[in-house]
mmCIF file of C-alpha atoms in Angstrom:
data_model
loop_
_atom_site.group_PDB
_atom_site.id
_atom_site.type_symbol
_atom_site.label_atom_id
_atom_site.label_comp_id
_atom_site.label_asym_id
_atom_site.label_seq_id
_atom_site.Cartn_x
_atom_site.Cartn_y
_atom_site.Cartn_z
ATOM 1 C CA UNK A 1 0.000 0.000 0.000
ATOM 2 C CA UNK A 2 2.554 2.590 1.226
ATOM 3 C CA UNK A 3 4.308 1.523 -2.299
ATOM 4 C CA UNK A 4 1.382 2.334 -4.513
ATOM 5 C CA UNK A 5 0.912 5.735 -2.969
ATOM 6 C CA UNK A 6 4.489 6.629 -3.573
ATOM 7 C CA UNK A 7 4.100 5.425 -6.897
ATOM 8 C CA UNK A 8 0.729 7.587 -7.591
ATOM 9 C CA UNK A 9 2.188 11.193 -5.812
ATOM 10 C CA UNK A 10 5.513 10.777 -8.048
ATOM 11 C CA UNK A 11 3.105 10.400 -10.935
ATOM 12 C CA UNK A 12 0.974 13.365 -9.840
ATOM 13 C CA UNK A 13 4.095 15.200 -9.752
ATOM 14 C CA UNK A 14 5.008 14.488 -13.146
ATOM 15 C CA UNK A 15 2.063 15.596 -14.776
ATOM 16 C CA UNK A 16 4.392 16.377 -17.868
ATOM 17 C CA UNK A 17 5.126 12.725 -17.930
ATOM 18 C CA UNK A 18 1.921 10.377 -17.055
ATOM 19 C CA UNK A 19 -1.776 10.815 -17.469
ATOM 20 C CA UNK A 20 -1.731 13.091 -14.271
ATOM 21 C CA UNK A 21 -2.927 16.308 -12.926
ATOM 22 C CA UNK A 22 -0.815 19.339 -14.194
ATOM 23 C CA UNK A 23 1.662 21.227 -11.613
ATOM 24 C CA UNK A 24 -0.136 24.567 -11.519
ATOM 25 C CA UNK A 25 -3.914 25.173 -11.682
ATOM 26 C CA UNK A 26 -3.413 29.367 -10.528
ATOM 27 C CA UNK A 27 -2.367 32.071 -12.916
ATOM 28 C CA UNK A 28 0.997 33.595 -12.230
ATOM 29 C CA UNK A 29 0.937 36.894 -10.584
ATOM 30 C CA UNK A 30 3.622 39.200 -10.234
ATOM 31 C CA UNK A 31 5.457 39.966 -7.251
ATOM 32 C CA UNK A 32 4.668 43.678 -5.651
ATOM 33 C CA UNK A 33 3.165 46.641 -7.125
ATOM 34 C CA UNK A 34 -0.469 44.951 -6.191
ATOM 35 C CA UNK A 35 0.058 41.951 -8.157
ATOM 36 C CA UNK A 36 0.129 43.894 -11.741
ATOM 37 C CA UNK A 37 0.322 41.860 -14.590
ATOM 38 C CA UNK A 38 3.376 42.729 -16.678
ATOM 39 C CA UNK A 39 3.021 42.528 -20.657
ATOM 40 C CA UNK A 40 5.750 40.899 -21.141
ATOM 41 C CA UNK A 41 5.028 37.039 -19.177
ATOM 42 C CA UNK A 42 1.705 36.959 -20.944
ATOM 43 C CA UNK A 43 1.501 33.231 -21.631
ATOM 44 C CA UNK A 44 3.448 32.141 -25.269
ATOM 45 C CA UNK A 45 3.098 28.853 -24.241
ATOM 46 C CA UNK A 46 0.994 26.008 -23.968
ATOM 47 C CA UNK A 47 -1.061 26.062 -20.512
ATOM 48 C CA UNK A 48 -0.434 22.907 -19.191
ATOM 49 C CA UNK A 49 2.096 20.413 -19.768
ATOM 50 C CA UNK A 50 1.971 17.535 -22.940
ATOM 51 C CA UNK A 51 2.220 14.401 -21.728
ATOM 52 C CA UNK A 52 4.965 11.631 -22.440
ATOM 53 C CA UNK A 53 6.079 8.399 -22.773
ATOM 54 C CA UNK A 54 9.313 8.255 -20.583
ATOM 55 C CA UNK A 55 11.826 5.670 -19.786
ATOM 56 C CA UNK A 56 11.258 3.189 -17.648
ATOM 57 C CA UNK A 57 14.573 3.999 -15.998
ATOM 58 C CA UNK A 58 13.761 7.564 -15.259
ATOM 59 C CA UNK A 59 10.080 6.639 -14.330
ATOM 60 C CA UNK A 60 11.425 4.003 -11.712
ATOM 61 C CA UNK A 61 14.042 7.022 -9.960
ATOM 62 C CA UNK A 62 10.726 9.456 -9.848
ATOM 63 C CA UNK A 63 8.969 6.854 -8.019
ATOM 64 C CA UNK A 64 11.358 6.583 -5.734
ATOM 65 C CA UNK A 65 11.270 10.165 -4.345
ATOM 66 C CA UNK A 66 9.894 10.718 -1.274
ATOM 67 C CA UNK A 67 6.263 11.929 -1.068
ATOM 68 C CA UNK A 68 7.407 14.873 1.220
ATOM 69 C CA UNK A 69 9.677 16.087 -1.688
ATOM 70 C CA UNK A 70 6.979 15.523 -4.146
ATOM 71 C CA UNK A 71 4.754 18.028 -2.201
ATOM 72 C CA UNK A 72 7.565 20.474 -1.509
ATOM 73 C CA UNK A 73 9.115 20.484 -5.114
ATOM 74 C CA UNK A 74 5.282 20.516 -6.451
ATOM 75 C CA UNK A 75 4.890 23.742 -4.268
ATOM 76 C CA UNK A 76 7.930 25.766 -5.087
ATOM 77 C CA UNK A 77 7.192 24.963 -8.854
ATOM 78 C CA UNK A 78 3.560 25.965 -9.101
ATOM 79 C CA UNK A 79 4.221 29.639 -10.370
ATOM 80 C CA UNK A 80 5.732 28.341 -13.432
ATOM 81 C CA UNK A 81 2.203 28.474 -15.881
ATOM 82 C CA UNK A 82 4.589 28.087 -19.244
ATOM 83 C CA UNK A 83 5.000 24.706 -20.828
ATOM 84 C CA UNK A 84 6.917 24.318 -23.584
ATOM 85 C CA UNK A 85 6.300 21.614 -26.146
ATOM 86 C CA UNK A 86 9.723 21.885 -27.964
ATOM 87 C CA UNK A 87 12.322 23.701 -26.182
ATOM 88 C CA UNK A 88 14.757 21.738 -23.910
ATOM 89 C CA UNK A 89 16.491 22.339 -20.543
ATOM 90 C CA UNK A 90 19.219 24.464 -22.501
ATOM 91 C CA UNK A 91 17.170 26.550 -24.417
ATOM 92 C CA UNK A 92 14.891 27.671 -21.518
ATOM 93 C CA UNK A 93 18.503 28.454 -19.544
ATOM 94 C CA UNK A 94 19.258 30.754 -22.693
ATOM 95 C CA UNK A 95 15.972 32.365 -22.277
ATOM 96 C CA UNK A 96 16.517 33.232 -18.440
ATOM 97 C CA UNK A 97 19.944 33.839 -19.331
ATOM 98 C CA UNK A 98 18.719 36.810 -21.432
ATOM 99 C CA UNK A 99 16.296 37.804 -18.993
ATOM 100 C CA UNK A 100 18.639 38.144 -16.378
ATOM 101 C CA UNK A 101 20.765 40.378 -18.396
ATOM 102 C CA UNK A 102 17.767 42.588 -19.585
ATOM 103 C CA UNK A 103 16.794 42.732 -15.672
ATOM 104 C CA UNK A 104 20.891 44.103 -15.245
ATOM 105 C CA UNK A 105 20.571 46.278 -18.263
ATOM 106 C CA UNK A 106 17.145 48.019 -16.624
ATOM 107 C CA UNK A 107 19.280 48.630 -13.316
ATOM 108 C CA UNK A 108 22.406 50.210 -14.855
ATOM 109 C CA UNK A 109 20.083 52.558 -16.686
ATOM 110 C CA UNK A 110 18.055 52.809 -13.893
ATOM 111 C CA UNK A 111 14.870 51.934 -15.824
ATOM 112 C CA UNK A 112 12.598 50.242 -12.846
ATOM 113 C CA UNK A 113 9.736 49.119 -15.025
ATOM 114 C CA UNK A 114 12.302 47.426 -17.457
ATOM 115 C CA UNK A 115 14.109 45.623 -15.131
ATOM 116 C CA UNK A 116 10.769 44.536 -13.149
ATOM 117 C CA UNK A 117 9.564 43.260 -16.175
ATOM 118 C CA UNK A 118 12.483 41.203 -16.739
ATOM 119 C CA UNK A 119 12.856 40.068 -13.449
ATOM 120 C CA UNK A 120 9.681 38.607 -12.884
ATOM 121 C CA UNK A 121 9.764 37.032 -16.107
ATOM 122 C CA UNK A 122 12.537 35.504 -15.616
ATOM 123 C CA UNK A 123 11.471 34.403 -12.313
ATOM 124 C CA UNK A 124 8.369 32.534 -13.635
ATOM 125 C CA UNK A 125 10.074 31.124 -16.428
ATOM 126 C CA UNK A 126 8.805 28.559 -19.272
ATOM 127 C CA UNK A 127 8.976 24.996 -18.491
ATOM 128 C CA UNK A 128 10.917 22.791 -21.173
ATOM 129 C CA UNK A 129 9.427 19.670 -23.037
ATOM 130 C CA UNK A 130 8.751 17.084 -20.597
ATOM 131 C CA UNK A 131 9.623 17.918 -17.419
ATOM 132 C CA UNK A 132 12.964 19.952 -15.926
ATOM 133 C CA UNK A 133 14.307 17.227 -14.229
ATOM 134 C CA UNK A 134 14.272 14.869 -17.917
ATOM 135 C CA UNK A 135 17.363 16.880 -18.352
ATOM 136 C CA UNK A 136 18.765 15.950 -15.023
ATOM 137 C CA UNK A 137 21.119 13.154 -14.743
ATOM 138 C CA UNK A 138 19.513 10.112 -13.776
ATOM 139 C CA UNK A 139 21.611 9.410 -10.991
ATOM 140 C CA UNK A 140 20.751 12.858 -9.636
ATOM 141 C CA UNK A 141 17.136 12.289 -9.239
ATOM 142 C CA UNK A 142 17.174 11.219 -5.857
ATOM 143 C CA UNK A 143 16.567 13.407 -2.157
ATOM 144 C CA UNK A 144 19.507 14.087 -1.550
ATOM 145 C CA UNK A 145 21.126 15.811 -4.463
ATOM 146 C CA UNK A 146 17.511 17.230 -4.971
ATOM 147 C CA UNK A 147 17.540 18.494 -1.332
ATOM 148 C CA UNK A 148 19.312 22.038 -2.236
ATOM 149 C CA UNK A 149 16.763 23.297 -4.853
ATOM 150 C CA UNK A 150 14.730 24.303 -2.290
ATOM 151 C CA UNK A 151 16.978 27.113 -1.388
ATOM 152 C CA UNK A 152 18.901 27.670 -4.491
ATOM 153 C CA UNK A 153 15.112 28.289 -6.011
ATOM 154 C CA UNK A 154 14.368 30.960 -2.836
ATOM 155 C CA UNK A 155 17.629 33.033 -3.563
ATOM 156 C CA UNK A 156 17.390 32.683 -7.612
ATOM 157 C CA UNK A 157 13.326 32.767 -8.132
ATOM 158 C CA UNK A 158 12.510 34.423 -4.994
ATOM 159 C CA UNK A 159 15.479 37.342 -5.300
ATOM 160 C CA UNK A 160 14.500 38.078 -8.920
ATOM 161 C CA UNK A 161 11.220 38.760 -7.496
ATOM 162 C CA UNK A 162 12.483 40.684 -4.674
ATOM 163 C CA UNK A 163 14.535 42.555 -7.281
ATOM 164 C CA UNK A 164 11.142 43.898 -9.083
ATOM 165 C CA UNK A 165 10.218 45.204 -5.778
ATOM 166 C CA UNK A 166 13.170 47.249 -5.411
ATOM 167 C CA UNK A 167 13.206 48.010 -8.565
ATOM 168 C CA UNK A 168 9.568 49.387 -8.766
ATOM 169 C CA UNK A 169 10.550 51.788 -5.978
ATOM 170 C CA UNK A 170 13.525 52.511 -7.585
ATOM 171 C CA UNK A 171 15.913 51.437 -4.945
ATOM 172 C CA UNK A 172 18.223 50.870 -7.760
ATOM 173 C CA UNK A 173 21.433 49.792 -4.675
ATOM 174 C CA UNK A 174 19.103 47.623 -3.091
ATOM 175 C CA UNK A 175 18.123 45.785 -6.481
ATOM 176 C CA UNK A 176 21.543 46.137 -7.538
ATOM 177 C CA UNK A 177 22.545 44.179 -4.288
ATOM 178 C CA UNK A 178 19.971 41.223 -4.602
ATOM 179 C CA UNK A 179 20.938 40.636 -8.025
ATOM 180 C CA UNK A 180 24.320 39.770 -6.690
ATOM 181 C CA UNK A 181 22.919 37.342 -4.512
ATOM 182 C CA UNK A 182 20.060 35.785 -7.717
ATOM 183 C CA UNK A 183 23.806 35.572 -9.386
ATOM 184 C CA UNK A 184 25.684 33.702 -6.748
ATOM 185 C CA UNK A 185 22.284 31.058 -6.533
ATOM 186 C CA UNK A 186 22.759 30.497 -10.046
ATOM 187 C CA UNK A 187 26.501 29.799 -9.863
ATOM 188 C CA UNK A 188 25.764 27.301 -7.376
ATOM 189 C CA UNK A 189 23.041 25.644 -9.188
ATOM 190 C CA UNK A 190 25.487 24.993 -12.117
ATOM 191 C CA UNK A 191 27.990 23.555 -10.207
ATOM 192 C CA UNK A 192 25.324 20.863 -9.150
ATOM 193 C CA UNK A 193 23.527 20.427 -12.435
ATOM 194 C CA UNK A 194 24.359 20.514 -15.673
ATOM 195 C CA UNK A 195 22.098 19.850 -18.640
ATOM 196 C CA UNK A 196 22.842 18.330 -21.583
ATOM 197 C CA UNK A 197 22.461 20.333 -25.159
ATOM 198 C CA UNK A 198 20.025 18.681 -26.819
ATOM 199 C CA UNK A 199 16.729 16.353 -26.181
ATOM 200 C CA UNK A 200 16.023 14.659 -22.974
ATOM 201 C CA UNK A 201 17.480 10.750 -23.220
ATOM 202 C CA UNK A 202 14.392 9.714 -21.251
ATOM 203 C CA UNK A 203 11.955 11.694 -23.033
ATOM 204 C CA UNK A 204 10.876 8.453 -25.425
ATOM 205 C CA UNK A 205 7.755 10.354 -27.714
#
């Protein structure tokens, strides 16, 4: 019994994956300024996430994850309302690559607006083709190289959003300063994970 409803909250989490509820079921809405919605993360993207066949391998590590860390990782991930059909892990790194410089290029100029648009964009990023953690390695996909997300995903996610704040109220030093902080989370990130260039290996439709 206990193995069955491991099996079924893994499979709820990957709603990308298996015929299963999708991650998010709430509009994104943008951090400060009374939860305006910025023209530029209206949705380009599909609204919830295609479903596919994926290898039994990588099924059998999901199923493994603890259903604590399903609910947590579930939780921290709901904002993101984008899902991709085609772009993989590396492309949607390039896109919040370029949003993250846009959100420095509003600061140095000292354009608020610009770099809370870009911020919070890049904060509530689109979701690549199948799920983020497809492009994971597959002996990664476990709690305990999972277990620093949770943090790296409150200084990156959570800072770019605390970034539009400043930079709404045009605390330009105080943006400037977070930013350094979204920039260290990311650095650590990479030096944990590290995705592959092109399609997901596990990914099998």
């Amino acid at each position: 019994m206990k193995r069955m409803m491991t099996t079924f909250a893994a499979l709820s989490f990957f709603g990308a994956v298996a015929a299963a509820p999708a991650l998010a079921d709430a509009p994104a809405k943008a951090a400060g300024n009374g939860g305006h919605t910025y023209p530029s993360i209206e949705k380009t993207s599909a609204d919830a996430p295609k479903q596919h066949k994926m290898s039994p391998e990588f099924m059998e590590q999901v199923k493994k994850l603890p259903p604590e860390f399903v609910q947590q990782f579930k939780k921290m991930t709901a904002k993101h309302t984008r899902y991709s059909e085609d772009a993989t892990a590396r492309q949607v790194m390039a896109e919040l690559l370029s949003d993250v410089q846009c959100t420095t290029a509003g600061l140095m100029v000292e354009n608020g607006e610009m770099a809370a648009d870009c911020a919070i964009r890049a904060s509530r990023h689109r979701w690549p083709k199948g799920h983020l953690l497809a492009y994971v390695k597959l002996e990664q996909i476990n709690a305990d190289s999972l277990a620093a997300l949770p943090k790296i995903n409150g200084q990156v996610e959570g800072g770019l959003e605390r970034v539009a704040e400043f930079a709404l109220k045009k605390d330009f030093v105080s943006a400037g300063a977070e930013m350094g902080k979204v920039m260290e989370g990311c650095a650590t990130c990479h030096s944990l994970f590290r995705f592959g260039k092109g399609e997901s290996p596990y990914i099998m439709d």
